[in-house]
CSV table of C-alpha atoms and ligand atoms in Angstrom, one decimal:
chain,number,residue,atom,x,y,z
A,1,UNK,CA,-123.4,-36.3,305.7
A,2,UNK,CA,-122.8,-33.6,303.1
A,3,UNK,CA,-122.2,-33.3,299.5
A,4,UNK,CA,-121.1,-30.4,297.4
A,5,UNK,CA,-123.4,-30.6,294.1
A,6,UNK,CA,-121.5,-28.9,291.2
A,7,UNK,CA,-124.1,-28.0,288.6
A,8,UNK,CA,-123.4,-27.6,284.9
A,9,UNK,CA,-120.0,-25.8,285.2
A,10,UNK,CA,-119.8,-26.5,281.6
A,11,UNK,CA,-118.4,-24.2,278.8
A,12,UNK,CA,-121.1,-23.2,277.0
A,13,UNK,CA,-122.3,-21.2,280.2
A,14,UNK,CA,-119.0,-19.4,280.3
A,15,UNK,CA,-118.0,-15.9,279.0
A,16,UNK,CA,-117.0,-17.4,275.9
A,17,UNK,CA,-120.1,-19.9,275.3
A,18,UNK,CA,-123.0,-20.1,273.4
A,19,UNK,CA,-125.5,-18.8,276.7
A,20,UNK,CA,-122.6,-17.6,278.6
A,21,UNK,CA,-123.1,-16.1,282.4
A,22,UNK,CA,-120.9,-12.8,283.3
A,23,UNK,CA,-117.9,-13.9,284.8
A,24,UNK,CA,-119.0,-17.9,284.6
A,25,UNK,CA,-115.1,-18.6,284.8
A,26,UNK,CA,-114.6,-17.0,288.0
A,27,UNK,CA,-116.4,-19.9,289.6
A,28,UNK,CA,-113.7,-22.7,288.4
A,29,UNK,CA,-111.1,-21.8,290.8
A,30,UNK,CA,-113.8,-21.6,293.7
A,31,UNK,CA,-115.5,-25.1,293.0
A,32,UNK,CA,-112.1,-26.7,292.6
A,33,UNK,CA,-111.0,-25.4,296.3
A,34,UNK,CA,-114.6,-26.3,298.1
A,35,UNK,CA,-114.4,-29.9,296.3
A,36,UNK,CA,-111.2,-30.7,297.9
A,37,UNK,CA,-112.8,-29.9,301.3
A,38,UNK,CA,-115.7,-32.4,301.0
A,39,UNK,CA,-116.1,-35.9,301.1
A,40,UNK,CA,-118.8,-36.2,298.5
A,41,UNK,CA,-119.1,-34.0,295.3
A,42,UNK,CA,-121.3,-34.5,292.5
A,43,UNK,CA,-122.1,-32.6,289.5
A,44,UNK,CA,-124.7,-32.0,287.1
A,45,UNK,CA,-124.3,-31.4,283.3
A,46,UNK,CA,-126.5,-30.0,281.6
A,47,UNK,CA,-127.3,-32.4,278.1
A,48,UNK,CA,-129.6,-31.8,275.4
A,49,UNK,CA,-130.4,-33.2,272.1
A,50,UNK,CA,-129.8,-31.0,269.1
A,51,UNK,CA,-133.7,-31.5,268.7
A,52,UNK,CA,-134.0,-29.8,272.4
A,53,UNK,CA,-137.6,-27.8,272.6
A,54,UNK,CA,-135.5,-25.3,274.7
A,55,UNK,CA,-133.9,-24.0,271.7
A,56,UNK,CA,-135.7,-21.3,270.2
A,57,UNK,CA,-134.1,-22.6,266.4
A,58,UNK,CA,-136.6,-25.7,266.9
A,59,UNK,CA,-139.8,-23.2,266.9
A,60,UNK,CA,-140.1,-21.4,264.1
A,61,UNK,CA,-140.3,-17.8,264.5
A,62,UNK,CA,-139.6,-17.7,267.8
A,63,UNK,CA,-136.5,-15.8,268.9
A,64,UNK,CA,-133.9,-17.0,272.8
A,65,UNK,CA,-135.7,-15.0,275.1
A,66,UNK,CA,-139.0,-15.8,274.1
A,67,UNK,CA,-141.3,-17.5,275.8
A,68,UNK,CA,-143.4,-20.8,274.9
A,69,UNK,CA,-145.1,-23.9,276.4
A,70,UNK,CA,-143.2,-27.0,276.6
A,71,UNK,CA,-144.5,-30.1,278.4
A,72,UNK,CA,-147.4,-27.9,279.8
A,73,UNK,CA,-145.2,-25.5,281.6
A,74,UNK,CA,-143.7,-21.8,280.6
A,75,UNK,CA,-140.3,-22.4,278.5
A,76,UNK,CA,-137.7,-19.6,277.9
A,77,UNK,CA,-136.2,-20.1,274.7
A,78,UNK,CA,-132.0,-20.2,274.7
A,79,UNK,CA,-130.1,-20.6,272.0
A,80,UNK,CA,-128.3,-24.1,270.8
A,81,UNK,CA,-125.9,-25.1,274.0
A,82,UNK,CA,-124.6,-27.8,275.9
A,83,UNK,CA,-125.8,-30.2,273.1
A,84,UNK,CA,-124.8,-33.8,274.3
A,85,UNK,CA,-121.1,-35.1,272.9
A,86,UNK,CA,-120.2,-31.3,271.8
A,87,UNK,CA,-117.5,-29.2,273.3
A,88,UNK,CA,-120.0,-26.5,274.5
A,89,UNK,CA,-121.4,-29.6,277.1
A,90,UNK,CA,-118.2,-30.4,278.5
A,91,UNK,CA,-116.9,-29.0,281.7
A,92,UNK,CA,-115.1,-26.1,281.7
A,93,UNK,CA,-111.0,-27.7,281.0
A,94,UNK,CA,-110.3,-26.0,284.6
A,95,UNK,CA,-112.5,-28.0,286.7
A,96,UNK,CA,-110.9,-30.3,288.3
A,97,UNK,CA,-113.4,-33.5,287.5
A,98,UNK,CA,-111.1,-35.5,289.8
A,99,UNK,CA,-113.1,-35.6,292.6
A,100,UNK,CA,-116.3,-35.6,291.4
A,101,UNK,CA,-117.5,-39.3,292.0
A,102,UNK,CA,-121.2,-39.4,290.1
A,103,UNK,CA,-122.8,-36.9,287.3
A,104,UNK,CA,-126.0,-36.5,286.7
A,105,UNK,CA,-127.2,-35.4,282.9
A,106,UNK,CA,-130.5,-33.8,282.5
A,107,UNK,CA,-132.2,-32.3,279.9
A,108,UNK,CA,-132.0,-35.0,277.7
A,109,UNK,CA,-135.9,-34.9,277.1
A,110,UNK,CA,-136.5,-33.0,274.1
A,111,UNK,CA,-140.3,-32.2,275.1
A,112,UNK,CA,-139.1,-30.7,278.4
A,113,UNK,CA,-136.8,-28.6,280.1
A,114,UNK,CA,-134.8,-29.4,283.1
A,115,UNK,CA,-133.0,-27.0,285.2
A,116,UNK,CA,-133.1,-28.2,288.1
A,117,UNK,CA,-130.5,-31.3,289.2
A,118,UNK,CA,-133.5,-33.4,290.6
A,119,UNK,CA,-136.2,-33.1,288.3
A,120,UNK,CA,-137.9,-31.7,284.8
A,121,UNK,CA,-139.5,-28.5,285.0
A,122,UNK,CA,-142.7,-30.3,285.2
A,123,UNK,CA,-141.8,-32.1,288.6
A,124,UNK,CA,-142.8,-35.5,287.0
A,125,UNK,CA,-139.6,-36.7,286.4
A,126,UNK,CA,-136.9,-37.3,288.9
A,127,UNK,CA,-133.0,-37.7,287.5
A,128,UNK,CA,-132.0,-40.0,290.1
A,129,UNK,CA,-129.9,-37.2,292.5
A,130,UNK,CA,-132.4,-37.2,295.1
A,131,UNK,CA,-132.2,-41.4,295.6
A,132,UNK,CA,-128.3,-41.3,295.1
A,133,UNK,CA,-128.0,-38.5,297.8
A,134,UNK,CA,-130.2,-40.7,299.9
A,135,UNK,CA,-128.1,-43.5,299.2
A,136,UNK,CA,-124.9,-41.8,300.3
A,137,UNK,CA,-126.6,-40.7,303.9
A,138,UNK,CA,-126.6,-37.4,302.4
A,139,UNK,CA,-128.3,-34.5,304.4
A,140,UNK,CA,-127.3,-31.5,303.7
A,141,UNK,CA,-125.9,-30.1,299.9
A,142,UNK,CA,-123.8,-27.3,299.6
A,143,UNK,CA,-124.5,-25.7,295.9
A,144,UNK,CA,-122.0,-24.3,293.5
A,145,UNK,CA,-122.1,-23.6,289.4
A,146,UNK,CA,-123.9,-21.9,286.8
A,147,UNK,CA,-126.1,-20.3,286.4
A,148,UNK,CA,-127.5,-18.7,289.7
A,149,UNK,CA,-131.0,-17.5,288.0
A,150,UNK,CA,-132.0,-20.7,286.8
A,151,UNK,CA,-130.4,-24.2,287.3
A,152,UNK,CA,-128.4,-23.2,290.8
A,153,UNK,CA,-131.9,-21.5,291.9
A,154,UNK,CA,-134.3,-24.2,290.9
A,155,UNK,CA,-132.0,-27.4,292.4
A,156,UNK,CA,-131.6,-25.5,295.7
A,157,UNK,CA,-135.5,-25.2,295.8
A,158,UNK,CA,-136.1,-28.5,294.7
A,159,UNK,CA,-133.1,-29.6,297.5
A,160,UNK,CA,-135.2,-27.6,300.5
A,161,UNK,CA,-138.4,-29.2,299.1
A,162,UNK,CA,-136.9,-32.4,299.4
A,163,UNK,CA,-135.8,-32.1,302.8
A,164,UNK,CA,-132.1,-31.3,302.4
A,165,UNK,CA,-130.2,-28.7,304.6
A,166,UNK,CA,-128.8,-26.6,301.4
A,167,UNK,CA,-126.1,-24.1,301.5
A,168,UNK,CA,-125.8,-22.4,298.2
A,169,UNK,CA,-122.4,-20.7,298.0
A,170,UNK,CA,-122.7,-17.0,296.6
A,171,UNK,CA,-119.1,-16.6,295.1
A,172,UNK,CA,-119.5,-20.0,293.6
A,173,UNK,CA,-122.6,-19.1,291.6
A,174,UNK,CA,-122.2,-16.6,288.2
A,175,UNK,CA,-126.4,-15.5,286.7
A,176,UNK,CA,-127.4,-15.2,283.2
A,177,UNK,CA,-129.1,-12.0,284.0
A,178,UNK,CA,-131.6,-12.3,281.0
A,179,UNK,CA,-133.5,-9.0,283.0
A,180,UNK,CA,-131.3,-7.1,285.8
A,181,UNK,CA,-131.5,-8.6,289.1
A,182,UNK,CA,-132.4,-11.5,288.2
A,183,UNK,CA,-129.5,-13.3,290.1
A,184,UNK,CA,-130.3,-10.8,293.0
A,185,UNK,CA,-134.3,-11.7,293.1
A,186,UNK,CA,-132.7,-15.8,293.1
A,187,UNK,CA,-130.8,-15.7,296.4
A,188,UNK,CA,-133.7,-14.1,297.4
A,189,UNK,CA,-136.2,-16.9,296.8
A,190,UNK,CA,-133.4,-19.3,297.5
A,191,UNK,CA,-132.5,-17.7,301.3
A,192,UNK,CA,-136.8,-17.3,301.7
A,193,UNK,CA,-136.9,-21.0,300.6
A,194,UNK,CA,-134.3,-21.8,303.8
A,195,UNK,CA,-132.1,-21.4,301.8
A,196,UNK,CA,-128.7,-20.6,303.7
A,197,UNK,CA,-126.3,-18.1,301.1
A,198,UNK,CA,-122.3,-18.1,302.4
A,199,UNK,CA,-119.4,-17.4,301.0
A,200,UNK,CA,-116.9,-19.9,300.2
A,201,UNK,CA,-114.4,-18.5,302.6
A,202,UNK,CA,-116.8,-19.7,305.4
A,203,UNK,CA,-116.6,-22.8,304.3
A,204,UNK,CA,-112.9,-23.1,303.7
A,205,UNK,CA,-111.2,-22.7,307.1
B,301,VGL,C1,-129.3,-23.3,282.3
B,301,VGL,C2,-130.6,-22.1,280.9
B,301,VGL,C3,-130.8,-23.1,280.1
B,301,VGL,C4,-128.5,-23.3,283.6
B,301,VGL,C5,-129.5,-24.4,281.5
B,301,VGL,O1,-127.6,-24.2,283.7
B,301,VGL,O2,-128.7,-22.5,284.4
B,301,VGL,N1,-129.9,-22.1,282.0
B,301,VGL,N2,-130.2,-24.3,280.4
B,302,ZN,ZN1,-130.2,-25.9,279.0
């Protein structure tokens, strides 16, 4: 069984958001034609607390970009986004939300980061995909959303880790780019993790 996992295809990763991704937009049109092809989609939203340690506005001093320790791992500092009940955290009015039959919210723990759909950065905490997935019969996940460099790369390695077959569709996927390449050097890590990288016209016949 397969599921397409949407993850945080939310506005305040678009062009026009508060940590926007190049061209974020560009992947509405593709997530809305892969989720009418699959029996199963899911999505992620990303969902922080206005008191979010992953804001550089709640260290003193510190500036997005920077980096700090946060829950005994390395933190990039962002500004303010996708704070829980704003407009910035909502899915981007395109998507169509339809289909999707179960979201998972992470984040939500102000003393950690969580980028990937499965757990917090410090692996200690799972956010329930992995059991509903298992529930579902789910073996293989097929990944689209935002943003490529950090929460598309981190829940395809935490989906191989797990066991999943994961597909991770290229044209479906739009990176921060923080430093150049960086959404280069993550299909990368993704394809060395066994990660498979298509196209979304190989998926839609
Ligand atoms: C994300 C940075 C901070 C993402 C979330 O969705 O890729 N990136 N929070
Ligand atoms: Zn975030």
């Amino acid at each position: 069984m397969r599921a397409l996992v949407l993850v945080d295809i939310q506005n305040d990763f678009m062009p026009f958001g508060a940590l926007p991704t190049a061209e974020g937009d560009a992947v509405v049109p593709v997530a809305n034609a892969l989720a009418s092809a699959f029996d199963l989609v899911v999505a992620t939203q990303d969902w922080h607390p206005p008191d979010h340690g992953s804001f550089a506005r709640n260290h003193p001093g510190k500036e997005p970009g920077d980096v700090v320790e946060l829950g005994g791992v390395e933190q990039v500092l962002w500004p303010p986004h996708c704070v829980q009940d704003t407009p910035g955290a909502a899915f981007h009015s395109a998507l169509d939300v339809a289909p999707i039959v179960h979201v998972v919210r992470k984040g939500t723990d102000p003393g950690i980061d969580s980028y990937s759909g499965f757990f917090d950065n410090d692996h200690r905490t799972a956010t329930g995909l992995e059991d509903y997935l298992r529930d579902q019969g789910v073996d293989e996940i097929v990944i689209a959303g935002l943003a490529t460099d950090y929460c598309v790369k981190f829940t395809a390695l935490d989906g191989a880790g797990l066991g999943f077959r994961v597909t991770v569709v290229a044209d479906g996927c739009r990176g921060v780019e923080l430093a150049e390449g960086d959404t280069e050097r993550a299909f990368e890590e993704m394809r060395d993790a066994g990660c498979t990288v298509v196209e979304s016209t190989e998926l839609l016949g």
